Amino acid sequence: MTAKTTCRNLVLVLGDQLTPGLSSLVRSDPERDRVLMVEVMDEASYVRHHKKKIAFLFSAMRHFAEDLREAGWTVDYVTLDAAGNSGSFRGEVARAVEHLRPARVVVTEPGEWRVLDDMKDWARVLAVPVDILTETRFLCDPATFRAWASGRKQLRMEYFYREMRRKTGLLMEGDTPAGGKWNFDADNRKPAKPDLFMPSPKRFAPDRITQEVLDLVGRSFPDNIGTLEPFWFAVTRSEAQDACDHFLEAALAGFGTYQDAMLRGEKFLFHSVLSAYLNAGLLDPLDLCRKVETAYSEGRAPLNAAEGFIRQILGWREYVRGIYWLKMPGYVTENALGAAAPLPAFYWTGETDMLCLSEAVGQTIDEAYAHHIQRLMITGNFALLAGVDPAEVHEWYLAVYADAYEWVELPNTLGMSQFADGGLLGSKPYMSSGNYINKMSDYCGACSYDVRQRTGDKACPFNALYWDFLDRNADVLSSNPRLAQPYSSWRRMDTEKQGAMRHHAAEIRRKLAANERV
Ligand code: FAD
Ligand code: DLZ
Ligand code: SF4
């Protein structure tokens, strides 16, 4: 901390608030106010984050602090290993208040409920007014979402998304959607062939600041999941913009068609790999959507790609945030299916004979990244079918991805993937047997399990677990009209086959619980 001095306002900027247009910065004055940024152990350890996630954020924070200084701000930056670092937001604000005696503390609302809850008490404890300002970096604020949700029996993303298209005018031709349809998902389910040309996300060499952070993280979190190097994430706003431009040029056109595809050894396919940058505030979501719209209107990307991409950001990203603030704090403990099994150990090591899972977890360990369909239909699907406690699944997803913050991760995991909210977010569980994975990937051909077998040592574990899941959860799920077909197939199966499937699934679940290799 710098020499004792005073300032008007102390502006606390959090690690995922790396945006010059942040409401707290816009409301403040570099001449009279001071910025505080802190690396704190509480945030770095409330789940056992992937090493690359911590390194990305610390490096991006340090670079943002430099940008602010260049723009004329006085920034107090507390590194994780700074002498006297108290280890918490509250403790660091208290130290700064003690030192600087500001008239007020100013902060933009945090992205996570637990941090906001803590902040509400700061004014009393620190004896200084604390202004918690509205977050303006999203396209739909929680109050507007609440109003949209109120009185609706079902909160379907598709209807929310259409309102957002109308509101922003993105891909609209007057009152009608471009191309005459809101959604081109039917065109976006093509499996990819291994010989298809794959673009790679733009990579950036670590500079001195990043190298210092890599050393710090390596020293401070030696046992956390993940490899630190090679480290190639963008850590400045201009690098993130380069990564974005590269995606628009090299990958957007293929984004829609191959959105649900998975290929061995191909970690990114046509995905943008921009989520960590968006969520930390290095990229602006509306700006990105407008660039994608321009790529479409200039003929550089087909409509199914542009619409598919914009739907992820304007639709899903905003929608899950709306659900988060609507349903917290109770949402995090929901468990509609009463799932209670522990998370299999291979989620932390990748050591499993199931190739789809060893690929998805392996690349997660290497890159702190897996694309959506791997998160949903491989790691999420397996945890769902195996009956894993959604709280453990949630903790894993929050830890292992560089883009993970509770506001976006929790509804995706607990709601979309684990059906733990009983169907608020999705009308049916996202689950499948090995068949779907085989259709959408080239994993099964090289796997030591046989995707066509349902029972026996060589049978793909997804198969028996799938039917067993339906059977075990029939009380909650069998009346769901969208599951009528699988339940009818299950009922038509002869009882001997059903028994063999139950038995095989129970054996897999036993092995997982006993930490035996599956
Ligand atoms: P692309 O496929 O290129 O998509 C473009 C952008 O759309 C993403 O960068 C992201 O900002 C947005 N997006 C796409 N799908 C979603 C979605 N379902 N919810 C919110 N935004 C979306 N996303 C996170 O940002 N953080 C998380 O912690 C996170 N956890 C997830 C957990 C589970 C179980 C599942 C199924 C999905 C999760 N997602 C999460 C959503 C999605 O998987 C990631 O946003 C995406 O994989 C990021 O990679 P990308 O940037 O290459 O995305
Ligand atoms: C995720 C994270 C980590 C690992 N470390 C810090 C940190 O040391 N300092 C900080 O300001 N933010 C960090 N973050 C992001 C916060 O967890 C995030 O800002 C809050 O959860 C609110 O979304
Ligand atoms: Fe995964 Fe089953 Fe295919 Fe193996 S056979 S890759 S376990 S779906």
mmCIF file with all atom_site columns, C-alpha atoms and ligand atoms in Angstrom, residues 12-17 37-46 49 53-54 57-58 61 77-78 80 89 109-116 404-407, ligand 2:
data_model
loop_
_atom_site.group_PDB
_atom_site.id
_atom_site.type_symbol
_atom_site.label_atom_id
_atom_site.label_alt_id
_atom_site.label_comp_id
_atom_site.label_asym_id
_atom_site.label_entity_id
_atom_site.label_seq_id
_atom_site.pdbx_PDB_ins_code
_atom_site.Cartn_x
_atom_site.Cartn_y
_atom_site.Cartn_z
_atom_site.occupancy
_atom_site.B_iso_or_equiv
_atom_site.pdbx_formal_charge
_atom_site.auth_seq_id
_atom_site.auth_comp_id
_atom_site.auth_asym_id
_atom_site.auth_atom_id
_atom_site.pdbx_PDB_model_num
ATOM   1  C CA  . LEU A 1 12  ? -13.056 -1.232  -5.460  1.00 0.00 ? 12  LEU A CA  1
ATOM   2  C CA  . VAL A 1 13  ? -12.719 -3.018  -8.812  1.00 0.00 ? 13  VAL A CA  1
ATOM   3  C CA  . LEU A 1 14  ? -13.191 -6.802  -8.673  1.00 0.00 ? 14  LEU A CA  1
ATOM   4  C CA  . GLY A 1 15  ? -11.397 -9.383  -10.762 1.00 0.00 ? 15  GLY A CA  1
ATOM   5  C CA  . ASP A 1 16  ? -14.278 -9.848  -13.200 1.00 0.00 ? 16  ASP A CA  1
ATOM   6  C CA  . GLN A 1 17  ? -14.887 -6.120  -13.585 1.00 0.00 ? 17  GLN A CA  1
ATOM   7  C CA  . MET A 1 37  ? -7.734  -3.929  -6.755  1.00 0.00 ? 37  MET A CA  1
ATOM   8  C CA  . VAL A 1 38  ? -6.859  -6.936  -4.627  1.00 0.00 ? 38  VAL A CA  1
ATOM   9  C CA  . GLU A 1 39  ? -5.697  -10.494 -5.117  1.00 0.00 ? 39  GLU A CA  1
ATOM   10 C CA  . VAL A 1 40  ? -7.138  -12.303 -2.112  1.00 0.00 ? 40  VAL A CA  1
ATOM   11 C CA  . MET A 1 41  ? -6.922  -15.869 -0.885  1.00 0.00 ? 41  MET A CA  1
ATOM   12 C CA  . ASP A 1 42  ? -10.658 -16.067 -0.098  1.00 0.00 ? 42  ASP A CA  1
ATOM   13 C CA  . GLU A 1 43  ? -11.512 -15.595 -3.773  1.00 0.00 ? 43  GLU A CA  1
ATOM   14 C CA  . ALA A 1 44  ? -8.640  -17.720 -4.970  1.00 0.00 ? 44  ALA A CA  1
ATOM   15 C CA  . SER A 1 45  ? -9.678  -20.639 -2.760  1.00 0.00 ? 45  SER A CA  1
ATOM   16 C CA  . TYR A 1 46  ? -13.462 -20.655 -2.217  1.00 0.00 ? 46  TYR A CA  1
ATOM   17 C CA  . HIS A 1 49  ? -9.802  -23.220 -8.996  1.00 0.00 ? 49  HIS A CA  1
ATOM   18 C CA  . LYS A 1 53  ? -8.053  -19.774 -14.187 1.00 0.00 ? 53  LYS A CA  1
ATOM   19 C CA  . ILE A 1 54  ? -6.279  -18.034 -11.297 1.00 0.00 ? 54  ILE A CA  1
ATOM   20 C CA  . LEU A 1 57  ? -7.501  -13.548 -13.799 1.00 0.00 ? 57  LEU A CA  1
ATOM   21 C CA  . PHE A 1 58  ? -4.534  -12.263 -11.811 1.00 0.00 ? 58  PHE A CA  1
ATOM   22 C CA  . MET A 1 61  ? -6.232  -7.769  -13.287 1.00 0.00 ? 61  MET A CA  1
ATOM   23 C CA  . TYR A 1 77  ? -2.972  -2.986  -6.275  1.00 0.00 ? 77  TYR A CA  1
ATOM   24 C CA  . VAL A 1 78  ? -2.494  -5.635  -3.595  1.00 0.00 ? 78  VAL A CA  1
ATOM   25 C CA  . LEU A 1 80  ? -1.558  -12.178 -3.296  1.00 0.00 ? 80  LEU A CA  1
ATOM   26 C CA  . PHE A 1 89  ? -12.290 -8.318  0.024   1.00 0.00 ? 89  PHE A CA  1
ATOM   27 C CA  . GLU A 1 109 ? -22.480 -4.970  -7.793  1.00 0.00 ? 109 GLU A CA  1
ATOM   28 C CA  . PRO A 1 110 ? -20.509 -8.210  -7.795  1.00 0.00 ? 110 PRO A CA  1
ATOM   29 C CA  . GLY A 1 111 ? -21.454 -11.126 -10.039 1.00 0.00 ? 111 GLY A CA  1
ATOM   30 C CA  . GLU A 1 112 ? -21.920 -13.592 -7.201  1.00 0.00 ? 112 GLU A CA  1
ATOM   31 C CA  . TRP A 1 113 ? -24.575 -13.616 -4.515  1.00 0.00 ? 113 TRP A CA  1
ATOM   32 C CA  . ARG A 1 114 ? -22.168 -14.556 -1.704  1.00 0.00 ? 114 ARG A CA  1
ATOM   33 C CA  . VAL A 1 115 ? -20.006 -11.474 -2.385  1.00 0.00 ? 115 VAL A CA  1
ATOM   34 C CA  . LEU A 1 116 ? -23.006 -9.138  -2.564  1.00 0.00 ? 116 LEU A CA  1
ATOM   35 C CA  . ALA A 1 404 ? -16.520 -20.011 -14.372 1.00 0.00 ? 404 ALA A CA  1
ATOM   36 C CA  . TYR A 1 405 ? -18.335 -17.602 -12.064 1.00 0.00 ? 405 TYR A CA  1
ATOM   37 C CA  . GLU A 1 406 ? -21.316 -18.727 -10.100 1.00 0.00 ? 406 GLU A CA  1
ATOM   38 C CA  . TRP A 1 407 ? -23.858 -16.489 -11.894 1.00 0.00 ? 407 TRP A CA  1
HETATM 39 C C1  . DLZ B 2 .   ? -12.271 -15.817 -9.421  1.00 0.00 ? 2   DLZ B C1  1
HETATM 40 C C2  . DLZ B 2 .   ? -11.433 -14.820 -8.693  1.00 0.00 ? 2   DLZ B C2  1
HETATM 41 C C3  . DLZ B 2 .   ? -10.205 -15.202 -8.152  1.00 0.00 ? 2   DLZ B C3  1
HETATM 42 C C4  . DLZ B 2 .   ? -9.657  -16.555 -8.345  1.00 0.00 ? 2   DLZ B C4  1
HETATM 43 N N1  . DLZ B 2 .   ? -9.471  -14.334 -7.476  1.00 0.00 ? 2   DLZ B N1  1
HETATM 44 C C5  . DLZ B 2 .   ? -9.857  -13.048 -7.323  1.00 0.00 ? 2   DLZ B C5  1
HETATM 45 C C6  . DLZ B 2 .   ? -9.102  -12.109 -6.600  1.00 0.00 ? 2   DLZ B C6  1
HETATM 46 O O1  . DLZ B 2 .   ? -8.092  -12.419 -6.009  1.00 0.00 ? 2   DLZ B O1  1
HETATM 47 N N2  . DLZ B 2 .   ? -9.549  -10.836 -6.560  1.00 0.00 ? 2   DLZ B N2  1
HETATM 48 C C7  . DLZ B 2 .   ? -10.684 -10.442 -7.167  1.00 0.00 ? 2   DLZ B C7  1
HETATM 49 O O2  . DLZ B 2 .   ? -11.020 -9.252  -7.132  1.00 0.00 ? 2   DLZ B O2  1
HETATM 50 N N3  . DLZ B 2 .   ? -11.461 -11.328 -7.807  1.00 0.00 ? 2   DLZ B N3  1
HETATM 51 C C8  . DLZ B 2 .   ? -11.066 -12.617 -7.902  1.00 0.00 ? 2   DLZ B C8  1
HETATM 52 N N4  . DLZ B 2 .   ? -11.854 -13.517 -8.551  1.00 0.00 ? 2   DLZ B N4  1
HETATM 53 C C9  . DLZ B 2 .   ? -13.133 -13.061 -9.078  1.00 0.00 ? 2   DLZ B C9  1
HETATM 54 C C10 . DLZ B 2 .   ? -14.153 -12.919 -7.954  1.00 0.00 ? 2   DLZ B C10 1
HETATM 55 O O3  . DLZ B 2 .   ? -14.366 -14.200 -7.373  1.00 0.00 ? 2   DLZ B O3  1
HETATM 56 C C11 . DLZ B 2 .   ? -15.426 -12.303 -8.496  1.00 0.00 ? 2   DLZ B C11 1
HETATM 57 O O4  . DLZ B 2 .   ? -15.200 -10.964 -8.749  1.00 0.00 ? 2   DLZ B O4  1
HETATM 58 C C12 . DLZ B 2 .   ? -16.546 -12.413 -7.535  1.00 0.00 ? 2   DLZ B C12 1
HETATM 59 O O5  . DLZ B 2 .   ? -16.854 -13.763 -7.368  1.00 0.00 ? 2   DLZ B O5  1
HETATM 60 C C13 . DLZ B 2 .   ? -17.788 -11.695 -8.006  1.00 0.00 ? 2   DLZ B C13 1
HETATM 61 O O6  . DLZ B 2 .   ? -18.240 -12.236 -9.212  1.00 0.00 ? 2   DLZ B O6  1
#
